[in-house]
Amino acid sequence: GGSLLIKNPLNLADKISFDTNITRFEKNIDFCYQVPHPFSSPVTTKFASYFHKYVHPLEVGKNDSAYEAHQGGFLLGLTKEYKAYSFWGLSIGNEWMSTRRVRGNLKLAPHMINTTIPYFFIEPNLIIDRRNDKIKTTKGSLTFCSIKLMVPEINRSMTYRVMLDHAIFHHFGNKVIGAIRVRFGHIFRQRFEEIMPIERFFLGGPLSVRGYSKDTVPPLGATWRQCPDGKLHKEYTIQGGCSMLNGNIELRFPIYKSFGGVIFQDVGVLSQSGLCWFNGAWSPTSGWGLRYQTPIGTLRFDIGWKWKRSFPRDSLYTWYLTLGQ
């Protein structure tokens, strides 16, 4: 992949950015033009267009695809700092989504497959950033919330997608830092089988439940396949949920100079039947990690262990090497 950045092309402190990122499972192309305070208005304005393609694995640990998701669109975004450390934003645009090459038990209505669905959306959001340092945070809090209203341009019902995210950081002296994060999400007014996979909630990975591979927290859909030798093999498809709750607790402590350590406890749950959290299976993981401070952020290694396997051949642990807390 690569990026192209043009600063101040119209002598308005504006900026043009073009980004591409291509991997085995994702292809992202994004274009954005941003200008602060156009026509003497107190808001920052951006115009963006994008195309994203996601290939999701059929089974944990396998490269076979369960489906391909395509998403493209354009938007107008407005942002304003209405008081110190507090920002409101508004995005208005149009998107097109499709789900193709479906294999396995994705729990998606047949009429949603190989169909391009356009919809208009409007998404207000709020960010309150009271961290003392965005790179080396030792105290403060970070809050994000958004409501995405989606109005289909074909015969489907209107939906609302709510997302809340709150993190608190506390300094315990001698450079020991405690961090707590809670996330909540829910999609209103839509049957789970009619929610495009790209709009569903998923958990698992270095930023949610670290004992699981990316997006692999249950529920999983099981199907039987016949192997070339004639034996039946059970495959597990990642399905996601229409409701999500995720919590993370970690304790960060120094080890030597730029090196530090972390112990953490993560938990998450996805629901396909609304806000009935305890009807689903909670997925807790525990683990530890190492941190190394670099000029551009924290290089971190985390390894997490599941409290229970999702299916018989599932690995009990997962490790990650990432940049940033």
GROMACS .gro file of N, CA, C and O in nm, residues 266-311:
model
  184
  266ASP      N    1  -0.976  -0.948   2.957
  266ASP     CA    2  -1.073  -0.905   2.856
  266ASP      C    3  -1.196  -0.994   2.862
  266ASP      O    4  -1.188  -1.112   2.899
  267VAL      N    5  -1.310  -0.939   2.824
  267VAL     CA    6  -1.433  -1.017   2.816
  267VAL      C    7  -1.522  -0.955   2.710
  267VAL      O    8  -1.519  -0.832   2.689
  268GLY      N    9  -1.598  -1.036   2.641
  268GLY     CA   10  -1.689  -0.985   2.540
  268GLY      C   11  -1.803  -1.081   2.517
  268GLY      O   12  -1.795  -1.200   2.547
  269VAL      N   13  -1.912  -1.028   2.463
  269VAL     CA   14  -2.028  -1.111   2.429
  269VAL      C   15  -2.097  -1.047   2.309
  269VAL      O   16  -2.107  -0.925   2.297
  270LEU      N   17  -2.141  -1.133   2.216
  270LEU     CA   18  -2.219  -1.091   2.100
  270LEU      C   19  -2.355  -1.158   2.106
  270LEU      O   20  -2.366  -1.275   2.145
  271SER      N   21  -2.458  -1.085   2.067
  271SER     CA   22  -2.593  -1.139   2.066
  271SER      C   23  -2.655  -1.122   1.928
  271SER      O   24  -2.635  -1.019   1.864
  272GLN      N   25  -2.728  -1.222   1.884
  272GLN     CA   26  -2.801  -1.213   1.758
  272GLN      C   27  -2.951  -1.192   1.780
  272GLN      O   28  -3.027  -1.186   1.683
  273SER      N   29  -2.991  -1.179   1.906
  273SER     CA   30  -3.133  -1.165   1.939
  273SER      C   31  -3.160  -1.040   2.021
  273SER      O   32  -3.252  -1.037   2.101
  274GLY      N   33  -3.077  -0.937   2.004
  274GLY     CA   34  -3.102  -0.813   2.075
  274GLY      C   35  -3.028  -0.805   2.207
  274GLY      O   36  -2.920  -0.863   2.224
  275LEU      N   37  -3.086  -0.736   2.302
  275LEU     CA   38  -3.018  -0.704   2.426
  275LEU      C   39  -3.032  -0.812   2.532
  275LEU      O   40  -3.032  -0.783   2.652
  276CYS      N   41  -3.047  -0.936   2.493
  276CYS     CA   42  -3.056  -1.047   2.589
  276CYS      C   43  -2.915  -1.102   2.611
  276CYS      O   44  -2.879  -1.211   2.564
  277TRP      N   45  -2.832  -1.026   2.684
  277TRP     CA   46  -2.690  -1.059   2.695
  277TRP      C   47  -2.667  -1.198   2.752
  277TRP      O   48  -2.582  -1.273   2.704
  278PHE      N   49  -2.741  -1.235   2.855
  278PHE     CA   50  -2.710  -1.358   2.926
  278PHE      C   51  -2.763  -1.482   2.856
  278PHE      O   52  -2.742  -1.593   2.902
  279ASN      N   53  -2.832  -1.461   2.743
  279ASN     CA   54  -2.870  -1.576   2.662
  279ASN      C   55  -2.755  -1.625   2.576
  279ASN      O   56  -2.759  -1.734   2.521
  280GLY      N   57  -2.653  -1.541   2.561
  280GLY     CA   58  -2.537  -1.579   2.481
  280GLY      C   59  -2.422  -1.621   2.570
  280GLY      O   60  -2.428  -1.616   2.692
  281ALA      N   61  -2.315  -1.665   2.506
  281ALA     CA   62  -2.198  -1.714   2.579
  281ALA      C   63  -2.097  -1.600   2.593
  281ALA      O   64  -2.053  -1.542   2.495
  282TRP      N   65  -2.060  -1.569   2.717
  282TRP     CA   66  -1.955  -1.471   2.742
  282TRP      C   67  -1.821  -1.534   2.709
  282TRP      O   68  -1.800  -1.654   2.727
  283SER      N   69  -1.727  -1.452   2.660
  283SER     CA   70  -1.597  -1.502   2.615
  283SER      C   71  -1.486  -1.428   2.688
  283SER      O   72  -1.433  -1.327   2.638
  284PRO      N   73  -1.448  -1.474   2.807
  284PRO     CA   74  -1.339  -1.410   2.881
  284PRO      C   75  -1.202  -1.464   2.841
  284PRO      O   76  -1.187  -1.582   2.806
  285THR      N   77  -1.101  -1.378   2.843
  285THR     CA   78  -0.962  -1.418   2.822
  285THR      C   79  -0.872  -1.342   2.918
  285THR      O   80  -0.903  -1.229   2.957
  286SER      N   81  -0.762  -1.403   2.956
  286SER     CA   82  -0.664  -1.342   3.045
  286SER      C   83  -0.527  -1.353   2.982
  286SER      O   84  -0.500  -1.445   2.903
  287GLY      N   85  -0.437  -1.259   3.017
  287GLY     CA   86  -0.304  -1.268   2.958
  287GLY      C   87  -0.210  -1.162   3.009
  287GLY      O   88  -0.239  -1.089   3.104
  288TRP      N   89  -0.095  -1.155   2.944
  288TRP     CA   90   0.008  -1.059   2.979
  288TRP      C   91   0.073  -1.007   2.851
  288TRP      O   92   0.053  -1.061   2.743
  289GLY      N   93   0.151  -0.899   2.866
  289GLY     CA   94   0.215  -0.842   2.749
  289GLY      C   95   0.339  -0.764   2.784
  289GLY      O   96   0.368  -0.737   2.902
  290LEU      N   97   0.415  -0.728   2.682
  290LEU     CA   98   0.534  -0.646   2.694
  290LEU      C   99   0.515  -0.519   2.612
  290LEU      O  100   0.448  -0.520   2.508
  291ARG      N  101   0.575  -0.409   2.660
  291ARG     CA  102   0.565  -0.281   2.591
  291ARG      C  103   0.705  -0.222   2.573
  291ARG      O  104   0.791  -0.233   2.661
  292TYR      N  105   0.725  -0.159   2.456
  292TYR     CA  106   0.850  -0.087   2.430
  292TYR      C  107   0.814   0.049   2.371
  292TYR      O  108   0.747   0.058   2.269
  293GLN      N  109   0.859   0.156   2.438
  293GLN     CA  110   0.825   0.291   2.396
  293GLN      C  111   0.915   0.335   2.281
  293GLN      O  112   1.037   0.331   2.291
  294THR      N  113   0.851   0.375   2.170
  294THR     CA  114   0.924   0.429   2.055
  294THR      C  115   0.879   0.573   2.032
  294THR      O  116   0.777   0.617   2.087
  295PRO      N  117   0.953   0.650   1.951
  295PRO     CA  118   0.912   0.790   1.926
  295PRO      C  119   0.776   0.803   1.860
  295PRO      O  120   0.712   0.908   1.869
  296ILE      N  121   0.727   0.700   1.792
  296ILE     CA  122   0.598   0.710   1.722
  296ILE      C  123   0.487   0.634   1.793
  296ILE      O  124   0.379   0.618   1.738
  297GLY      N  125   0.511   0.584   1.913
  297GLY     CA  126   0.409   0.512   1.985
  297GLY      C  127   0.466   0.389   2.053
  297GLY      O  128   0.586   0.361   2.049
  298THR      N  129   0.376   0.313   2.117
  298THR     CA  130   0.416   0.197   2.195
  298THR      C  131   0.410   0.071   2.109
  298THR      O  132   0.307   0.038   2.052
  299LEU      N  133   0.523   0.001   2.101
  299LEU     CA  134   0.527  -0.130   2.037
  299LEU      C  135   0.487  -0.232   2.142
  299LEU      O  136   0.547  -0.237   2.249
  300ARG      N  137   0.383  -0.312   2.113
  300ARG     CA  138   0.332  -0.402   2.217
  300ARG      C  139   0.317  -0.545   2.169
  300ARG      O  140   0.279  -0.571   2.056
  301PHE      N  141   0.352  -0.635   2.258
  301PHE     CA  142   0.332  -0.778   2.239
  301PHE      C  143   0.233  -0.825   2.345
  301PHE      O  144   0.251  -0.799   2.464
  302ASP      N  145   0.125  -0.891   2.302
  302ASP     CA  146   0.024  -0.943   2.394
  302ASP      C  147  -0.003  -1.089   2.363
  302ASP      O  148  -0.007  -1.129   2.246
  303ILE      N  149  -0.022  -1.168   2.467
  303ILE     CA  150  -0.065  -1.306   2.450
  303ILE      C  151  -0.179  -1.332   2.548
  303ILE      O  152  -0.169  -1.299   2.668
  304GLY      N  153  -0.290  -1.383   2.498
  304GLY     CA  154  -0.408  -1.406   2.580
  304GLY      C  155  -0.455  -1.550   2.570
  304GLY      O  156  -0.441  -1.615   2.466
  305TRP      N  157  -0.509  -1.600   2.682
  305TRP     CA  158  -0.559  -1.737   2.689
  305TRP      C  159  -0.711  -1.737   2.709
  305TRP      O  160  -0.764  -1.663   2.793
  306LYS      N  161  -0.780  -1.817   2.632
  306LYS     CA  162  -0.924  -1.833   2.650
  306LYS      C  163  -0.953  -1.912   2.776
  306LYS      O  164  -0.876  -2.001   2.815
  307TRP      N  165  -1.065  -1.883   2.838
  307TRP     CA  166  -1.112  -1.964   2.950
  307TRP      C  167  -1.176  -2.094   2.901
  307TRP      O  168  -1.183  -2.190   2.976
  308LYS      N  169  -1.220  -2.094   2.776
  308LYS     CA  170  -1.281  -2.214   2.719
  308LYS      C  171  -1.268  -2.208   2.567
  308LYS      O  172  -1.263  -2.101   2.507
  309ARG      N  173  -1.264  -2.324   2.503
  309ARG     CA  174  -1.254  -2.333   2.358
  309ARG      C  175  -1.391  -2.305   2.294
  309ARG      O  176  -1.494  -2.339   2.350
  310SER      N  177  -1.390  -2.247   2.173
  310SER     CA  178  -1.514  -2.223   2.099
  310SER      C  179  -1.561  -2.349   2.029
  310SER      O  180  -1.680  -2.368   2.006
  311PHE      N  181  -1.467  -2.437   1.990
  311PHE     CA  182  -1.498  -2.564   1.925
  311PHE      C  183  -1.381  -2.657   1.952
  311PHE      O  184  -1.273  -2.613   1.998
   0.00000   0.00000   0.00000
